[in-house]
Coordinates of C-alpha atoms in Angstrom, one line a residue:
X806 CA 27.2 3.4 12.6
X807 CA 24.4 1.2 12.7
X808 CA 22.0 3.7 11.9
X809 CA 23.7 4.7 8.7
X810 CA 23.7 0.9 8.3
X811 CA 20.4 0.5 8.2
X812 CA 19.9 3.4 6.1
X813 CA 22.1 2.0 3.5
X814 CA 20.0 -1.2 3.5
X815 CA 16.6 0.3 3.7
X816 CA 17.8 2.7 0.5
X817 CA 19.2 -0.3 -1.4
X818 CA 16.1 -1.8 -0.6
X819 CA 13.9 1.2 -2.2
X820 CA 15.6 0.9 -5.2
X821 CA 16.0 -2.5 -5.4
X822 CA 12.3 -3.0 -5.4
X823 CA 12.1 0.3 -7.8
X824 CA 14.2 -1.3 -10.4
X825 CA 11.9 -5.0 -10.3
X826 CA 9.2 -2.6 -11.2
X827 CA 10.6 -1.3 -13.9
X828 CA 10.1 -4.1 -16.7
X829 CA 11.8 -3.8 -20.4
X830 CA 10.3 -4.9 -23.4
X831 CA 11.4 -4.6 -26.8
X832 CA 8.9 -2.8 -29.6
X833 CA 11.0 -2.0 -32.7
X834 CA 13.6 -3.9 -35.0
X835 CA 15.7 -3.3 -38.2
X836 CA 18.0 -5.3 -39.5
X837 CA 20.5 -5.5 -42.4
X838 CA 21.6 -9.0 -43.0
X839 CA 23.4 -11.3 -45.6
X840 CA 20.5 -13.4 -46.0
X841 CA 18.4 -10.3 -46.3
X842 CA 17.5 -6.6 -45.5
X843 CA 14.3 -5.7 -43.4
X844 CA 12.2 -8.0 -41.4
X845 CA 10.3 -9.9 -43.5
X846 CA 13.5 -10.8 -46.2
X847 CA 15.9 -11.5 -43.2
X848 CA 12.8 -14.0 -41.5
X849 CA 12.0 -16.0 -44.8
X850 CA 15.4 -16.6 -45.5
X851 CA 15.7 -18.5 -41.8
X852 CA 12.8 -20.2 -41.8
X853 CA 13.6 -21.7 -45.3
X854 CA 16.7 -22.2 -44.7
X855 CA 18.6 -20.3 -47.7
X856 CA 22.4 -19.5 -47.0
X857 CA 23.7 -16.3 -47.5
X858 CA 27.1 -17.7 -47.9
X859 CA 29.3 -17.2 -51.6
X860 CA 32.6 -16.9 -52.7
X861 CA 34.0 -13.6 -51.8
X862 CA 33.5 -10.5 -54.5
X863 CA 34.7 -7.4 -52.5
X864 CA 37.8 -8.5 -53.5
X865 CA 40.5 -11.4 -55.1
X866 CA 40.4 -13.9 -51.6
X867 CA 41.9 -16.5 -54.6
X868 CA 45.0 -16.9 -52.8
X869 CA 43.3 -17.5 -49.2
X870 CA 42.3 -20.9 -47.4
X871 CA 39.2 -19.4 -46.7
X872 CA 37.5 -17.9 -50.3
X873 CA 33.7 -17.3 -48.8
X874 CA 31.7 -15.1 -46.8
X875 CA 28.3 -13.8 -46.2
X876 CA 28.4 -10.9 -48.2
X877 CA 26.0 -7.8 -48.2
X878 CA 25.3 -7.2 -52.1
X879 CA 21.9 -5.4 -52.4
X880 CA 22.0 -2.4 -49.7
X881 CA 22.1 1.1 -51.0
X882 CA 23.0 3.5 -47.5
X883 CA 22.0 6.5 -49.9
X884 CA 18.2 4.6 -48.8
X885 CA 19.1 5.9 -45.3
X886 CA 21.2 9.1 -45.3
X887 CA 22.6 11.6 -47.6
X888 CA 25.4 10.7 -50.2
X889 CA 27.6 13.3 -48.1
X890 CA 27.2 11.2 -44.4
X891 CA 27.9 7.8 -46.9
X892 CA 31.3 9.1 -47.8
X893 CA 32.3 9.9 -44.4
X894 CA 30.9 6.4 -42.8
X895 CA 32.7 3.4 -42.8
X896 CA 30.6 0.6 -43.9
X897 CA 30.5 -0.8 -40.3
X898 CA 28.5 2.5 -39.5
X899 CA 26.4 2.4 -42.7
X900 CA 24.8 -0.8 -41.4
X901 CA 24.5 0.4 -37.9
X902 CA 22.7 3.7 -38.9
X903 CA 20.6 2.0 -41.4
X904 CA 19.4 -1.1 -39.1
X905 CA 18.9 1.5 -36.4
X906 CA 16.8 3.6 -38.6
X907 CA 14.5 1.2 -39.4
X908 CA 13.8 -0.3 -35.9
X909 CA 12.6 3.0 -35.0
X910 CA 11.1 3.2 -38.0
X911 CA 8.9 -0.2 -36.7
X912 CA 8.6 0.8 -33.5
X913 CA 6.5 4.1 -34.8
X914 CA 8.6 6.2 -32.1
X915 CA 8.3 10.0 -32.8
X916 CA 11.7 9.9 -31.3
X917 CA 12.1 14.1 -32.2
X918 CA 9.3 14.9 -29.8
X919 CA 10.2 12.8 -26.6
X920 CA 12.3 13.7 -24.1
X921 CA 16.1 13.2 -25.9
X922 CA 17.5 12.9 -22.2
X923 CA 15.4 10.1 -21.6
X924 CA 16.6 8.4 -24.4
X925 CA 19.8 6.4 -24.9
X926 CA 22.1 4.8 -27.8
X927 CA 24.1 1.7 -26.9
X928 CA 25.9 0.4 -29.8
X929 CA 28.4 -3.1 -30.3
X930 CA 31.1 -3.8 -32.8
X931 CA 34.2 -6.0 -32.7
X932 CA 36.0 -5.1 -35.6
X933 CA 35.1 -1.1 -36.1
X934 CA 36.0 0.6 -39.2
X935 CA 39.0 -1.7 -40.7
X936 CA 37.7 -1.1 -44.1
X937 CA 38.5 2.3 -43.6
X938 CA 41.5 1.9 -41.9
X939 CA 43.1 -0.8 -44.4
X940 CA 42.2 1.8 -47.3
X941 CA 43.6 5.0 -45.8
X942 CA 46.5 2.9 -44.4
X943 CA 47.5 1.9 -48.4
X944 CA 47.2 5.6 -49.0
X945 CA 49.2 6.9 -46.4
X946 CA 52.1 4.1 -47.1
X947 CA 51.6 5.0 -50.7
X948 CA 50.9 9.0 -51.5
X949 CA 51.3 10.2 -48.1
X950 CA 49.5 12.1 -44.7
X951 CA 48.1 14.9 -47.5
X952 CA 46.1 12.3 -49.5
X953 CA 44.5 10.9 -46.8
X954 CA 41.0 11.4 -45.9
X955 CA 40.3 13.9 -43.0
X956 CA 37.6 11.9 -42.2
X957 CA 39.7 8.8 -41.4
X958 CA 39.0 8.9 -37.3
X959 CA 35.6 9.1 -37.9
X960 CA 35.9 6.1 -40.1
X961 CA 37.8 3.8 -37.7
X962 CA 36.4 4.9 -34.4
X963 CA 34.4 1.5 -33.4
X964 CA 32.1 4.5 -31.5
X965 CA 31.2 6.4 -34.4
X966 CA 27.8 4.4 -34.8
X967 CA 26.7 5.6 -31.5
X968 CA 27.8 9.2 -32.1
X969 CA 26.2 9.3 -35.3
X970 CA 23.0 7.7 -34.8
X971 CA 22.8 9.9 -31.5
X972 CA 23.5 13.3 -34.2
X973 CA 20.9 11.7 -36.7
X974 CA 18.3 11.4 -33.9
X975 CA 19.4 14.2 -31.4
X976 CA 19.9 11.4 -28.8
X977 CA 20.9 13.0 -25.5
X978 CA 20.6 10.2 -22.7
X979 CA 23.3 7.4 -22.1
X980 CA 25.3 6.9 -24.8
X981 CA 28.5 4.1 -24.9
X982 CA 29.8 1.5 -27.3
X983 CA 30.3 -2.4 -26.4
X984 CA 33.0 -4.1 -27.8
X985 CA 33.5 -7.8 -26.3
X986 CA 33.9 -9.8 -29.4
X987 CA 31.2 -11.9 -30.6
X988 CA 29.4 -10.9 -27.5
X989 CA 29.3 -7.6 -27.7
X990 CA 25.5 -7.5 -29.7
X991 CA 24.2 -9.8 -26.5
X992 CA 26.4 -7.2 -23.9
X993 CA 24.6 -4.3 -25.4
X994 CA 21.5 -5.6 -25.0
X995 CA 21.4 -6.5 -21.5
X996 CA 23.8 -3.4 -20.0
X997 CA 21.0 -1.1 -22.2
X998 CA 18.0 -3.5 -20.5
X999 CA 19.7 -2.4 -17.0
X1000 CA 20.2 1.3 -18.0
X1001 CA 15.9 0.7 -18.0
X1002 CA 15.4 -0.8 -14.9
X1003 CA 17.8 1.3 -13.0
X1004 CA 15.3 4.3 -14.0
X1005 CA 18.2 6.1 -16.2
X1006 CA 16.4 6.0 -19.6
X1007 CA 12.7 5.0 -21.1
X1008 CA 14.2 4.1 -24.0
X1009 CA 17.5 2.5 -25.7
X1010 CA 18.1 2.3 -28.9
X1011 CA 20.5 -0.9 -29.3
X1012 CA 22.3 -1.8 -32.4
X1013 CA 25.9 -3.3 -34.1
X1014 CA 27.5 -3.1 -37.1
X1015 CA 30.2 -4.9 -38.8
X1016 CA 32.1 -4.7 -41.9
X1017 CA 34.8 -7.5 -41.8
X1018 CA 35.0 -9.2 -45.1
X1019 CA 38.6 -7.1 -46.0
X1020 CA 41.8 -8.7 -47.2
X1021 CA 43.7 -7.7 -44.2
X1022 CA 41.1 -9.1 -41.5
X1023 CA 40.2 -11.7 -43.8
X1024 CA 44.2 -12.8 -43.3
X1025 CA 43.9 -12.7 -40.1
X1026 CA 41.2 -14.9 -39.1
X1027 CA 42.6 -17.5 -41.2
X1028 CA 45.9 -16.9 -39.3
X1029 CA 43.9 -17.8 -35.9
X1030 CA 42.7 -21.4 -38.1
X1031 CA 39.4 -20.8 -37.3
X1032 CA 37.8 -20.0 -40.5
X1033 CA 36.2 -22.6 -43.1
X1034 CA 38.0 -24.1 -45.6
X1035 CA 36.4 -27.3 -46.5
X1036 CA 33.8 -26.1 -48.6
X1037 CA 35.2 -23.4 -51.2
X1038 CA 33.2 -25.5 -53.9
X1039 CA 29.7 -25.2 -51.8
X1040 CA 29.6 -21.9 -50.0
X1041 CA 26.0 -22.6 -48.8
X1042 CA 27.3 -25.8 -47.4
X1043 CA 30.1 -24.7 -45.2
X1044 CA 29.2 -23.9 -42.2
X1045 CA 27.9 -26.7 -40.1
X1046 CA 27.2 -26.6 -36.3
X1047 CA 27.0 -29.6 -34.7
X1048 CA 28.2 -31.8 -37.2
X1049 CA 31.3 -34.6 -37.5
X1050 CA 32.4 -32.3 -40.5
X1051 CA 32.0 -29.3 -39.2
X1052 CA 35.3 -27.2 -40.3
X1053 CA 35.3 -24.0 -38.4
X1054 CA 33.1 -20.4 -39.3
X1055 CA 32.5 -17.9 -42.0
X1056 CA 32.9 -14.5 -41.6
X1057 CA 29.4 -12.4 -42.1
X1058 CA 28.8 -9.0 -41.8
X1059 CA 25.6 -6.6 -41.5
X1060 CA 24.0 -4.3 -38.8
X1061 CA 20.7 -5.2 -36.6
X1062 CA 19.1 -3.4 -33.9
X1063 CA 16.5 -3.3 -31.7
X1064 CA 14.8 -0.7 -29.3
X1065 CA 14.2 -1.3 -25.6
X1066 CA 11.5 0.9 -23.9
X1067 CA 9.8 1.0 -19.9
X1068 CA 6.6 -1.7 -20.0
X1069 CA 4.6 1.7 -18.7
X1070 CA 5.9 3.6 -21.6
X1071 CA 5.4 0.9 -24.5
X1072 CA 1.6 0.6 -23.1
X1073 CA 0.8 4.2 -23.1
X1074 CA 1.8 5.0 -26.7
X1075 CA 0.2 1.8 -27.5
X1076 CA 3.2 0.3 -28.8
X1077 CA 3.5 -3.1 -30.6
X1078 CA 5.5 -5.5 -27.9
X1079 CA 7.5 -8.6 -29.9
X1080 CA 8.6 -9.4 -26.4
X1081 CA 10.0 -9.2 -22.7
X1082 CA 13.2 -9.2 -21.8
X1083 CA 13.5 -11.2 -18.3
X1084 CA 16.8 -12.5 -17.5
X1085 CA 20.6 -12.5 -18.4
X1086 CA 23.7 -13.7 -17.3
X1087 CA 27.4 -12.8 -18.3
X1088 CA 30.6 -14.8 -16.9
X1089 CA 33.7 -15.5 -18.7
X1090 CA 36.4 -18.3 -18.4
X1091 CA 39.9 -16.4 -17.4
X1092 CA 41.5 -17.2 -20.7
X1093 CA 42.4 -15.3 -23.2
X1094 CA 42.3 -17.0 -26.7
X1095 CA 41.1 -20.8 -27.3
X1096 CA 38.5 -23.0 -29.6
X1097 CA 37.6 -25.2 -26.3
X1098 CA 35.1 -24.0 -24.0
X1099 CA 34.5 -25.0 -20.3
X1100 CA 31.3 -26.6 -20.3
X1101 CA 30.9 -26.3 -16.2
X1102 CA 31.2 -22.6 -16.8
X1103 CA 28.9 -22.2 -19.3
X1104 CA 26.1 -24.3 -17.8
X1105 CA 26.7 -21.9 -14.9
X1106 CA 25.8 -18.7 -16.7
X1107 CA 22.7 -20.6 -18.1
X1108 CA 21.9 -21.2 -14.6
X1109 CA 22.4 -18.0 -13.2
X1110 CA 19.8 -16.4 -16.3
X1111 CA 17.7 -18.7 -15.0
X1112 CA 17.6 -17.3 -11.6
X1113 CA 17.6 -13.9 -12.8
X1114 CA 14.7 -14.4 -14.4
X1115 CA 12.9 -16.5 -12.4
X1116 CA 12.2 -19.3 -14.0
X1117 CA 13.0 -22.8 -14.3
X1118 CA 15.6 -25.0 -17.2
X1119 CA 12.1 -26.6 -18.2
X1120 CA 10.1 -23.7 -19.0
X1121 CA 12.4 -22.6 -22.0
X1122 CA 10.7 -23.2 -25.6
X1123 CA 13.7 -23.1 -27.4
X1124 CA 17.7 -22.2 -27.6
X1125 CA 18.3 -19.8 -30.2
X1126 CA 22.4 -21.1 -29.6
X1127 CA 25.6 -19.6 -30.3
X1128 CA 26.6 -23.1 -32.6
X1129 CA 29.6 -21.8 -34.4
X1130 CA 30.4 -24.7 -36.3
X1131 CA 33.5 -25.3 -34.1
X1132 CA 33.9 -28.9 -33.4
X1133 CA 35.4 -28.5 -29.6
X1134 CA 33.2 -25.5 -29.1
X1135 CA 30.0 -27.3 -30.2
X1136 CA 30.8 -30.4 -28.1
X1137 CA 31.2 -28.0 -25.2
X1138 CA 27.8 -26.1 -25.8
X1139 CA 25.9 -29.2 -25.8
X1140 CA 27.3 -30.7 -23.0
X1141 CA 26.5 -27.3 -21.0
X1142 CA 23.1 -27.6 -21.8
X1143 CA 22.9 -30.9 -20.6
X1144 CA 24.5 -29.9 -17.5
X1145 CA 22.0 -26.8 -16.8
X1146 CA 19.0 -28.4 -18.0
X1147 CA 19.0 -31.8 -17.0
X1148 CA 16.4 -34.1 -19.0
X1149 CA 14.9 -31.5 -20.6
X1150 CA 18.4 -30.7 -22.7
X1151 CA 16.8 -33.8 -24.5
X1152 CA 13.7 -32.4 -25.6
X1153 CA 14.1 -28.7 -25.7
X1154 CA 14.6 -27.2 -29.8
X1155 CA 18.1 -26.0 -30.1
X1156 CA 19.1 -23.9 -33.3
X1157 CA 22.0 -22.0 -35.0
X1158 CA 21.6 -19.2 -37.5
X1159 CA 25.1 -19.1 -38.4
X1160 CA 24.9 -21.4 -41.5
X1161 CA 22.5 -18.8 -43.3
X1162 CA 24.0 -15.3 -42.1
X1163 CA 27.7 -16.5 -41.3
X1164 CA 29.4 -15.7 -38.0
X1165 CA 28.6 -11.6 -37.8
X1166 CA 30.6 -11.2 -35.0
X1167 CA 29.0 -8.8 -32.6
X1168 CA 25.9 -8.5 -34.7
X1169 CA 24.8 -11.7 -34.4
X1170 CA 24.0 -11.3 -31.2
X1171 CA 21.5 -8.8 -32.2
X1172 CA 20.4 -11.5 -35.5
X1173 CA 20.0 -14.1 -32.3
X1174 CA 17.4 -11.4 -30.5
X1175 CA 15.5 -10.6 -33.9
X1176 CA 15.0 -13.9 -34.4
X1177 CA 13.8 -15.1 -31.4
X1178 CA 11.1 -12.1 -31.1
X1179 CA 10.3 -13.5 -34.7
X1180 CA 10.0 -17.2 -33.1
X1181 CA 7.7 -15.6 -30.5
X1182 CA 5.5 -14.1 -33.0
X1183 CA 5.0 -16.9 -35.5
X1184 CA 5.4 -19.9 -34.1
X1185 CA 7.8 -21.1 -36.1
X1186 CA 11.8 -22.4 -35.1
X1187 CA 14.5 -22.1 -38.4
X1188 CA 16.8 -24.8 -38.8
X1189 CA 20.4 -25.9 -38.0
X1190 CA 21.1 -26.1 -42.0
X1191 CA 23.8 -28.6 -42.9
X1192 CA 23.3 -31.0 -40.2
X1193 CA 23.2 -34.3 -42.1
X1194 CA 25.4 -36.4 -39.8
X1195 CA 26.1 -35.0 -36.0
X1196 CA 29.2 -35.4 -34.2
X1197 CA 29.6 -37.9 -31.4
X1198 CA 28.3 -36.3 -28.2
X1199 CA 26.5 -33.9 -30.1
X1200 CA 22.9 -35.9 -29.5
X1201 CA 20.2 -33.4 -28.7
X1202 CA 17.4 -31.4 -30.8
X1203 CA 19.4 -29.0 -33.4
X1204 CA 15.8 -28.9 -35.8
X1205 CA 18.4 -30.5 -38.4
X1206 CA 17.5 -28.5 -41.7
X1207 CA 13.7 -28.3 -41.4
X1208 CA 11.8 -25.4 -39.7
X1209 CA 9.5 -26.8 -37.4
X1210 CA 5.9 -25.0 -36.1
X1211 CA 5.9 -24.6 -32.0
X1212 CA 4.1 -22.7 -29.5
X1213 CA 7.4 -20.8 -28.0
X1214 CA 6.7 -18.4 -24.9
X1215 CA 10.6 -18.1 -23.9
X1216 CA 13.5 -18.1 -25.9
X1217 CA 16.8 -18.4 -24.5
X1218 CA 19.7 -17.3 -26.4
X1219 CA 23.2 -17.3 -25.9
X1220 CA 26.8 -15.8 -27.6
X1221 CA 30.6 -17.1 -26.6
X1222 CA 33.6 -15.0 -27.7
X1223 CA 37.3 -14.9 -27.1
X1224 CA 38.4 -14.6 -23.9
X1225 CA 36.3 -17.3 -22.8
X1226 CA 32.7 -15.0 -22.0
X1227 CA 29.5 -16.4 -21.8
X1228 CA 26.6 -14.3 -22.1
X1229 CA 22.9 -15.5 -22.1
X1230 CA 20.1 -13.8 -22.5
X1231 CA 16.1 -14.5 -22.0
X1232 CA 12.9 -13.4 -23.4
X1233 CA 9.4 -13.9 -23.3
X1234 CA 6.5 -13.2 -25.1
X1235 CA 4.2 -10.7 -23.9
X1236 CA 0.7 -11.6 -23.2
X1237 CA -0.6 -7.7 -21.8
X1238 CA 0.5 -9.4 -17.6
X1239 CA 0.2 -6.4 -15.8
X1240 CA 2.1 -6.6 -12.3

């Protein structure tokens, strides 16, 4: 028995030391935001500061507390596949294949000539297709199973984005769909970083779509009392983390993704490197639905990032934070950081996105990565719009409403959903370190 022991250990050991070899970086991105499509439009919209929040169009929300959202009103999907494949997507899908195309599309992959087994899809969504099913739901009350589309699973499945950017791509590695609220876009990302170092893929393709600005989910979130409703009058003005009026969030929607790839790999094609993923964490509170957050917990999963990736609180540049504009959530968010990074909480820049693309659900996880590869790049940390006065307790560094220039190296960022998870993620920028 010992023997077979120490045989376990020294083969745990092998590939222990195997996967610590095996580094991830990130070298392509595509996103489809509110506040913009592509790169360049979705950075200069952050760094300025320009909301992407109105009063809802897709349809009358006259009658609902909640009349705004970050709306999507200049993307054409016939841009990225075939009127046909547009008729049989819902719009969740639309924005996943189309954010995935162009992250490979950045990342100068000739996917079609690689290995396809070597590649995988990993893709997040909370909501799915509830377009689709609200629509063919009406029809099927209203004409009947006959009228409805036949291509109604395909348009509900929350895995269809996978599926079909693996058929677009002829993706043949590991291939699964994350859907853990507004975590999911952070889950992806680091389960797909792990598919990499365990040595089961060279590359990932990870993305998220969502598509929940529809009456019926629309009624919904307002049921929960979670949703905006002070600032009908000012949509750009609603949503504001960290501030005695903040009034709750404001649904978004969009896709965003980004591609993973083996250190070795990325070097040998000579592939453009925005940055290293180093570290994550993921815990979770044992609740099931709440606005509070448990700020012990949270610290904790900061903490245990920290030690994943091998570093200390004081060497993170910057917090790219979950800030949700939830009073009792914001209060608990701060006081984590303080808890997990002592004196430094009071000097570290801390910023929320969520004012200018709303709360995307499991995309912005994915807005939180882009952005912080972008902060690594240029040197430059967007604002916490809409902070004018902040909320007792809430006393740190939230760059109030001004972009500021700073030398960032690592970027922390971090995503709570319901059920009480925590998830944290870390990156770096890469300066060619070989090890």
């Amino acid at each position: 028995m010992s023997i077979l022991i120490n045989h376990i250990y020294w083969f745990l050991n092998i590939e222990g030391r195997k996967m610590e070899k095996r580094r991830v970086v990130i070298t392509g991105m595509g996103v489809v935001a509110p506040n913009g499509i592509g790169i360049d439009a979705f950075w200069d919209s952050l760094v300025h500061g320009r909301s992407a929040i109105k009063r809802i169009t897709r349809f009358d929300a006259s009658s609902y507390p909640c009349k705004i959202a970050a709306e999507i009103s200049d993307f054409d999907p016939t841009d990225y596949m075939d009127p046909k494949t547009v008729k049989r997507l819902d719009r969740y899908t639309q924005y996943s294949l189309a954010s995935a195309s162009m992250a490979i599309n950045n990342s100068k992959l000739n996917i079609r000539d690689l290995d396809p087994f070597r590649i995988g899809v990993f893709t997040a969504t909370a909501i799915g297709g509830g377009e689709t099913s609200e629509k063919q739901h009406l029809i099927f009350i209203e004409k009947g199973l006959k009228r409805m589309s036949p291509f109604t699973l395909r348009g509900i499945s929350t895995h269809t984005s996978a599926a079909v950017i693996s058929e677009v791509f002829n993706i043949k590695g590991p291939n699964t769909t994350i859907t853990s609220g507004c975590n999911s876009g952070l889950d992806a990302i680091y389960l797909a970083y792990n598919i990499i170092k365990l040595g089961d893929a060279d590359i990932m393709i990870v993305g998220a779509g969502e598509a929940p600005i529809t009456p019926y989910i629309m009624a919904v979130f307002s049921l929960r009392g979670i949703l905006c409703t002070n600032n009908n009058g000012e949509p750009e003005e609603a949503v504001k983390p960290y501030d005695v009026d903040a009034s709750g969030i404001v649904l978004g929607e969009g896709g965003g993704a980004v591609i993973l790839e083996e250190l070795n790999h990325a070097l040998k094609r000579g592939a453009n490197i925005y940055g290293e993923i180093i570290g994550y964490s993921s815990l979770n509170e044992a609740y099931v639905f709440g606005t509070k957050t448990n700020p012990e917990i949270m610290a904790k999963a900061f903490q245990l990032a920290f030690k994943k990736a091998n570093i200390r609180a004081q060497d993170v540049s910057y917090i790219n934070s979950h800030g949700n504009a939830i009073v009792e959530y914001d209060l608990g968010e701060t006081e984590a950081i303080k808890i997990a990074f002592g004196e430094w909480a009071y000097h570290i820049p801390i910023s929320s996105i969520k004012p200018v693309t709303g709360q995307s659900l499991s995309v912005t996880g994915v807005y939180q990565m882009i952005s912080s590869l972008l902060v690594l790049k240029n040197g430059v940390i967007p604002p916490t719009i809409n902070l004018k006065n902040p909320a007792p307790g809430c006393d740190l560094n939230y760059v109030p409403n001004h972009s500021i220039k700073r030398n960032v190296s690592i970027v922390l960022m971090n995503a709570h959903g319901f059920g009480g998870i925590h998830t944290v993620v870390i990156v770096r920028k890469f300066n060619g370190d070989i090890y």
